[in-house]
Amino acid sequence: MVKDKFSLKSMKKSNTELILSIILKNQPISRANISKMTKLSRAAVSSIVQNLLDEGFISEIGVDREQTGTGRKGILLEGNRNFVTVGFDINSNLDRLICLDINGNVVEKAQFTRKNVDFIEEIRDSLKMFFSSSKLKGKNIKSVGIAFPGFVSEKENIIAITPYLRNENNFSALKELENTFGIPFRFENKAKLMTIAEKNYGYGKDSKNMLFINIAVGIGSGLFIDGKMYKGSSNLSGEIGHFKIMDEDGDECVCGSRGCLETVLSSWGLVKRYNKFSASKIEGQYRSDVVVERALEGDETAVKVIEEAGHYLGFVLANISNVLNLDLIVIGGSNPVRNCDIFKQKLVKDFDRYSLGVIRREVEIKF
């Protein structure tokens, strides 16, 4: 009996998502045409449409004047333009916010410098300033999604570890924020959200088995297998930055271990490796852009450090591909090394070297 209830609930959720997608892609559209496109009964469509109307996702905009026949004309439906959601991108020194309507149009955007005060207080203050924008007056803000550079556990709704922000380990903040603003909040790992965006709007549109790598201050990833996002048992998958590439004599990582991929590829890792071998030190823990600039100017140490990063990422990706038989790997992120030809050439060369021939022929690498 429990199983039957669960199946019915899952089916209704799936049908609701399908109908909303049909409306947004074909708006304006009538209930009758939704029924034809989905093969669902008119009664089922009407019930789900009414729920979407009640929750403010969609609006009725008048009769279908192009409908032929003598029967009663259908009512056309479209996405509710006043239905908006907010995205909050948390970084080590800057918070970025954006508000989108249900059709994906930008309503407002802003950014605030992080003050490194209490974490919840900082989110609350940034949102209050953002919500005060004249462009958001009269809008029905339905939810806030927060992209976070750390481990986010779905089982317990906690951020398990956040090495790049201060004092944010092991806490649950959703209820406090939801009580303050009266709307749902959702935390998610930033690399996973970038992977979903790449799948829906970028290179991954036609991919079934895709790995996305986010090279930034840290290193993260997201994975689609058979067209579905792979999360692991508690949403903690994708921590490719902590793939071990060296023994205990490797540099120390922010996670407390040694020899992680992050120690040679992240912004701080590239700077630390360069400063370790060069007499001409780089000021600024995250200035990997300077490492890239010096490499392009012919600095041998900078070239060595960037080639090392390309080598190890190529090695790691080849082994992952050998296991998962991927069809696409996308290298993204804010770290400028990902666009450096020295890095890209070394990565591809060593990916070819370590991947199985038949596997390599089936996978495409995009930067």
Coordinates of C-alpha atoms in Angstrom, one line a residue:
M1 CA 0.0 0.0 0.0
V2 CA 2.8 2.4 0.9
K3 CA 4.5 1.6 -2.4
D4 CA 1.2 2.3 -4.4
K5 CA 0.9 5.7 -2.7
F6 CA 4.5 6.5 -3.4
S7 CA 4.0 5.5 -7.1
L8 CA 0.9 7.7 -7.4
K9 CA 2.7 10.7 -5.8
S10 CA 5.7 10.3 -8.1
M11 CA 3.5 10.0 -11.2
K12 CA 1.6 13.1 -10.3
K13 CA 4.9 15.0 -9.7
S14 CA 6.2 13.8 -13.1
N15 CA 3.0 14.7 -14.9
T16 CA 3.0 18.2 -13.3
E17 CA 6.5 18.8 -14.4
L18 CA 5.6 17.6 -17.9
I19 CA 2.5 19.8 -18.2
L20 CA 4.4 22.9 -16.9
S21 CA 7.2 22.3 -19.4
I22 CA 4.6 21.9 -22.2
I23 CA 2.9 25.2 -21.2
L24 CA 6.2 27.2 -21.0
K25 CA 7.5 25.8 -24.4
N26 CA 4.2 26.3 -26.3
Q27 CA 2.5 29.2 -24.6
P28 CA -0.2 30.3 -25.0
I29 CA -1.8 26.9 -25.1
S30 CA -5.2 25.4 -24.1
R31 CA -6.0 22.4 -21.8
A32 CA -7.2 20.5 -24.8
N33 CA -4.0 20.9 -26.7
I34 CA -2.0 19.9 -23.6
S35 CA -4.0 16.7 -23.4
K36 CA -3.3 15.9 -27.0
M37 CA 0.5 16.6 -26.6
T38 CA 0.9 14.6 -23.3
K39 CA -1.7 11.8 -24.0
L40 CA -3.1 12.4 -20.6
S41 CA -6.9 12.6 -20.0
R42 CA -8.6 15.9 -20.0
A43 CA -9.6 15.4 -16.4
A44 CA -6.0 14.7 -15.3
V45 CA -4.8 17.7 -17.2
S46 CA -7.5 20.0 -15.8
S47 CA -6.7 18.9 -12.2
I48 CA -3.0 19.5 -12.6
V49 CA -3.6 22.8 -14.4
Q50 CA -5.8 24.0 -11.6
N51 CA -3.1 23.2 -9.1
L52 CA -0.6 25.2 -11.1
L53 CA -3.0 28.1 -11.3
D54 CA -3.6 28.0 -7.5
E55 CA 0.1 28.0 -6.8
G56 CA 0.8 30.9 -9.2
F57 CA 2.9 29.1 -11.7
I58 CA 0.6 29.9 -14.7
S59 CA -2.1 32.3 -15.7
E60 CA -5.3 32.2 -17.8
I61 CA -5.2 34.9 -20.5
G62 CA -8.4 34.5 -22.4
V63 CA -10.2 32.3 -24.9
D64 CA -8.5 30.5 -27.8
R65 CA -9.9 32.5 -30.7
E66 CA -8.1 30.3 -33.3
Q67 CA -10.0 27.2 -32.1
T68 CA -12.3 25.8 -34.8
G69 CA -15.6 24.0 -34.3
T70 CA -18.8 24.8 -32.6
G71 CA -17.9 23.8 -29.0
R72 CA -17.0 26.1 -26.2
K73 CA -13.7 27.7 -26.9
G74 CA -10.8 26.7 -24.6
I75 CA -9.0 29.1 -22.2
L76 CA -5.4 29.8 -23.1
L77 CA -2.6 29.4 -20.5
E78 CA 0.8 30.9 -20.1
G79 CA 3.6 31.2 -17.5
N80 CA 2.8 33.8 -14.8
R81 CA 5.1 36.7 -15.5
N82 CA 4.9 37.8 -11.9
F83 CA 6.1 34.4 -10.7
V84 CA 9.8 34.9 -10.0
T85 CA 12.6 33.0 -8.3
V86 CA 16.0 34.3 -6.9
G87 CA 19.4 32.7 -7.4
F88 CA 22.1 33.5 -4.8
D89 CA 25.7 32.6 -5.8
I90 CA 28.0 32.6 -2.8
N91 CA 31.7 33.1 -3.4
S92 CA 34.7 33.5 -1.0
N93 CA 34.6 37.3 -1.4
L94 CA 31.5 38.2 -3.5
D95 CA 27.8 37.4 -3.5
R96 CA 25.9 37.5 -6.8
L97 CA 22.1 37.6 -7.0
I98 CA 19.8 37.3 -9.9
C99 CA 16.0 37.2 -10.2
L100 CA 14.3 35.4 -13.1
D101 CA 10.7 35.1 -14.2
I102 CA 9.2 31.7 -15.0
N103 CA 10.3 32.0 -18.6
G104 CA 13.9 32.6 -17.7
N105 CA 14.0 36.3 -18.3
V106 CA 16.2 38.4 -16.1
V107 CA 14.1 40.7 -13.9
E108 CA 17.0 42.1 -11.7
K109 CA 20.6 41.3 -10.7
A110 CA 23.1 42.6 -8.2
Q111 CA 26.3 41.8 -6.4
F112 CA 27.6 42.5 -2.9
T113 CA 31.0 42.3 -1.4
R114 CA 31.1 39.7 1.4
K115 CA 31.8 41.2 4.8
N116 CA 32.7 37.8 6.4
V117 CA 30.3 38.3 9.3
D118 CA 27.8 35.8 10.5
F119 CA 26.8 33.6 7.5
I120 CA 23.0 33.8 8.0
E121 CA 23.2 37.5 8.8
E122 CA 25.1 38.2 5.6
I123 CA 22.6 36.2 3.4
R124 CA 19.7 38.0 5.1
D125 CA 21.1 41.4 4.7
S126 CA 22.0 40.9 1.0
L127 CA 18.5 39.5 0.3
K128 CA 16.8 42.4 2.0
M129 CA 18.7 44.9 -0.1
F130 CA 18.0 42.9 -3.2
F131 CA 14.3 42.5 -2.5
S132 CA 14.0 46.3 -2.0
S133 CA 14.7 46.9 -5.7
S134 CA 11.9 48.7 -7.5
K135 CA 12.0 46.1 -10.3
L136 CA 10.8 43.5 -7.8
K137 CA 7.8 45.4 -6.5
G138 CA 4.6 43.5 -7.2
K139 CA 6.5 40.3 -8.1
N140 CA 5.6 37.0 -6.4
I141 CA 8.9 35.7 -5.2
K142 CA 8.4 32.0 -4.8
S143 CA 11.7 30.7 -3.7
V144 CA 15.5 31.3 -3.3
G145 CA 18.1 28.9 -4.5
I146 CA 21.6 29.3 -3.0
A147 CA 24.7 28.0 -4.9
F148 CA 27.3 27.1 -2.3
P149 CA 31.0 26.2 -2.7
G150 CA 30.8 23.2 -0.4
F151 CA 29.3 19.8 0.4
V152 CA 25.5 20.0 0.7
S153 CA 23.8 16.9 2.3
E154 CA 20.3 16.3 1.1
K155 CA 19.6 13.9 3.9
E156 CA 20.1 16.4 6.6
N157 CA 19.8 19.7 4.8
I158 CA 23.2 20.8 6.1
I159 CA 26.3 22.2 4.6
A160 CA 28.8 19.6 5.6
I161 CA 32.0 21.3 4.9
T162 CA 32.8 24.7 3.4
P163 CA 36.6 25.2 3.3
Y164 CA 36.5 28.6 1.5
L165 CA 34.2 30.4 3.9
R166 CA 34.6 31.1 7.6
N167 CA 32.8 29.2 10.3
E168 CA 30.2 27.6 8.1
N169 CA 30.7 23.9 8.9
N170 CA 27.9 21.6 10.0
F171 CA 24.9 23.8 10.4
S172 CA 21.3 23.9 9.1
A173 CA 20.2 27.4 8.0
L174 CA 17.1 26.7 5.9
K175 CA 14.5 27.1 8.6
E176 CA 15.9 30.3 9.9
L177 CA 15.9 31.9 6.5
E178 CA 12.5 30.5 5.6
N179 CA 11.1 31.9 8.8
T180 CA 12.6 35.3 8.1
F181 CA 11.3 35.7 4.5
G182 CA 8.3 33.3 4.5
I183 CA 9.4 31.5 1.3
P184 CA 11.2 28.2 0.6
F185 CA 15.0 28.2 0.5
R186 CA 17.3 25.5 -1.1
F187 CA 21.0 25.1 -0.8
E188 CA 22.9 23.2 -3.5
N189 CA 26.5 22.6 -4.4
K190 CA 27.6 25.2 -7.0
A191 CA 29.3 22.7 -9.3
K192 CA 26.1 20.6 -9.5
L193 CA 24.1 23.6 -10.5
M194 CA 26.6 24.6 -13.1
T195 CA 26.4 21.0 -14.5
I196 CA 22.6 21.2 -14.7
A197 CA 22.9 24.5 -16.5
E198 CA 25.5 23.1 -19.0
K199 CA 23.1 20.1 -19.6
N200 CA 20.1 22.2 -20.3
Y201 CA 21.6 25.2 -22.1
G202 CA 25.2 24.4 -23.1
Y203 CA 27.2 21.7 -24.7
G204 CA 25.4 19.0 -22.8
K205 CA 22.0 19.3 -24.5
D206 CA 22.4 16.1 -26.5
S207 CA 24.6 14.3 -24.1
K208 CA 23.5 11.3 -22.0
N209 CA 26.7 10.7 -20.0
M210 CA 28.4 14.0 -19.2
L211 CA 31.0 15.1 -16.7
F212 CA 31.3 18.8 -15.9
I213 CA 34.4 20.2 -14.2
N214 CA 34.3 23.5 -12.4
I215 CA 37.9 24.9 -12.1
A216 CA 37.8 27.9 -9.7
V217 CA 39.0 28.7 -6.2
G218 CA 38.4 25.0 -5.6
I219 CA 37.6 22.1 -7.9
G220 CA 34.2 20.5 -8.2
S221 CA 32.2 18.5 -10.7
G222 CA 28.8 17.2 -11.6
L223 CA 27.8 14.1 -13.5
F224 CA 24.9 13.0 -15.7
I225 CA 24.5 9.2 -16.2
D226 CA 21.9 8.0 -18.7
G227 CA 20.5 11.5 -18.9
K228 CA 19.9 11.8 -15.1
M229 CA 21.9 13.8 -12.5
Y230 CA 23.9 11.5 -10.3
K231 CA 23.9 12.7 -6.7
G232 CA 25.1 9.7 -4.7
S233 CA 23.4 8.4 -1.5
S234 CA 23.2 11.8 0.1
N235 CA 24.0 14.3 -2.6
L236 CA 27.7 14.4 -1.8
S237 CA 29.0 13.1 -5.2
G238 CA 31.3 15.1 -7.5
E239 CA 34.2 16.0 -5.2
I240 CA 36.8 15.4 -7.9
G241 CA 39.0 18.0 -6.4
H242 CA 39.8 15.5 -3.7
F243 CA 40.8 12.8 -6.1
K244 CA 44.3 11.6 -4.8
I245 CA 47.0 12.2 -7.4
M246 CA 50.0 12.0 -5.1
D247 CA 51.1 10.1 -2.0
E248 CA 51.5 11.7 1.4
D249 CA 54.4 13.8 0.2
G250 CA 51.9 15.9 -1.8
D251 CA 50.9 19.4 -0.7
E252 CA 48.3 19.8 2.0
C253 CA 44.8 20.3 0.9
V254 CA 42.1 22.5 2.5
C255 CA 40.2 19.2 3.3
G256 CA 43.1 18.2 5.6
S257 CA 44.5 15.5 3.4
R258 CA 47.5 15.6 1.1
G259 CA 48.0 15.2 -2.6
C260 CA 44.5 16.1 -3.8
L261 CA 43.9 17.3 -7.4
E262 CA 42.9 20.6 -5.9
T263 CA 46.5 21.2 -4.7
V264 CA 47.8 21.5 -8.3
L265 CA 44.7 22.8 -10.2
S266 CA 42.7 25.2 -8.0
S267 CA 43.5 29.0 -8.0
W268 CA 45.3 28.7 -4.7
G269 CA 47.0 25.5 -5.7
L270 CA 48.5 27.0 -8.9
V271 CA 49.8 30.0 -6.9
K272 CA 51.2 27.8 -4.1
R273 CA 53.0 25.5 -6.6
Y274 CA 54.4 28.4 -8.5
N275 CA 55.7 30.1 -5.3
K276 CA 57.2 26.9 -4.2
F277 CA 59.5 26.6 -7.2
S278 CA 60.0 30.3 -8.2
A279 CA 62.0 33.1 -6.6
S280 CA 59.7 35.6 -8.1
K281 CA 56.7 35.2 -5.7
I282 CA 53.1 36.0 -6.6
E283 CA 51.2 38.1 -4.0
G284 CA 47.6 37.1 -3.6
Q285 CA 46.5 33.6 -2.6
Y286 CA 44.1 33.2 -5.5
R287 CA 45.9 35.0 -8.3
S288 CA 46.1 32.2 -10.8
D289 CA 45.7 34.7 -13.5
V290 CA 49.2 35.9 -12.8
V291 CA 50.5 32.3 -13.2
V292 CA 48.8 32.2 -16.6
E293 CA 50.2 35.6 -17.6
R294 CA 53.7 34.6 -16.7
A295 CA 53.4 31.3 -18.6
L296 CA 52.4 33.1 -21.7
E297 CA 55.4 35.4 -21.3
G298 CA 57.7 32.4 -21.3
D299 CA 58.2 31.9 -17.5
E300 CA 59.5 28.3 -17.3
T301 CA 58.2 27.7 -13.8
A302 CA 54.7 29.0 -14.7
V303 CA 54.7 26.7 -17.8
K304 CA 55.8 23.8 -15.7
V305 CA 53.1 24.4 -13.1
I306 CA 50.3 24.7 -15.7
E307 CA 51.5 21.6 -17.6
E308 CA 51.5 19.7 -14.3
A309 CA 47.9 20.8 -13.7
G310 CA 46.9 19.7 -17.2
H311 CA 48.7 16.4 -16.8
Y312 CA 47.0 15.5 -13.6
L313 CA 43.5 16.5 -14.7
G314 CA 44.0 14.6 -18.0
F315 CA 45.1 11.5 -15.9
V316 CA 42.1 11.8 -13.6
L317 CA 39.5 12.3 -16.4
A318 CA 40.9 9.4 -18.5
N319 CA 40.5 7.0 -15.6
I320 CA 37.0 8.3 -14.9
S321 CA 36.1 7.9 -18.5
N322 CA 37.5 4.4 -18.6
V323 CA 35.1 3.5 -15.8
L324 CA 31.9 5.4 -16.9
N325 CA 32.2 5.4 -20.7
L326 CA 31.3 9.1 -20.9
D327 CA 30.3 10.8 -24.2
L328 CA 31.1 14.4 -23.1
I329 CA 33.5 16.2 -20.7
V330 CA 33.1 20.0 -20.2
I331 CA 35.8 22.0 -18.5
G332 CA 34.3 25.2 -17.1
G333 CA 34.8 27.6 -14.2
S334 CA 36.2 31.0 -13.4
N335 CA 39.9 30.0 -13.2
P336 CA 41.7 31.4 -16.3
V337 CA 43.9 28.4 -16.5
R338 CA 41.1 26.5 -18.2
N339 CA 41.4 28.8 -21.3
C340 CA 45.2 28.6 -21.4
D341 CA 46.4 26.6 -24.5
I342 CA 49.4 25.2 -22.5
F343 CA 46.9 23.7 -20.1
K344 CA 44.5 22.4 -22.7
Q345 CA 47.1 20.8 -24.9
K346 CA 48.7 19.0 -22.0
L347 CA 45.3 17.8 -20.7
V348 CA 44.2 16.4 -24.0
K349 CA 47.6 14.8 -24.7
D350 CA 47.6 12.9 -21.4
F351 CA 43.9 12.1 -21.6
D352 CA 44.6 10.4 -24.9
R353 CA 47.6 8.6 -23.3
Y354 CA 45.7 7.2 -20.3
S355 CA 42.2 6.5 -21.8
L356 CA 41.4 3.3 -23.6
G357 CA 41.3 3.8 -27.4
V358 CA 37.7 2.7 -27.9
I359 CA 36.6 4.9 -24.9
R360 CA 38.5 7.9 -26.2
R361 CA 36.9 7.7 -29.6
E362 CA 33.4 8.1 -28.0
V363 CA 34.1 11.1 -25.7
E364 CA 34.3 14.7 -26.6
I365 CA 36.2 17.3 -24.5
K366 CA 34.9 20.9 -24.5
F367 CA 36.4 23.9 -22.9

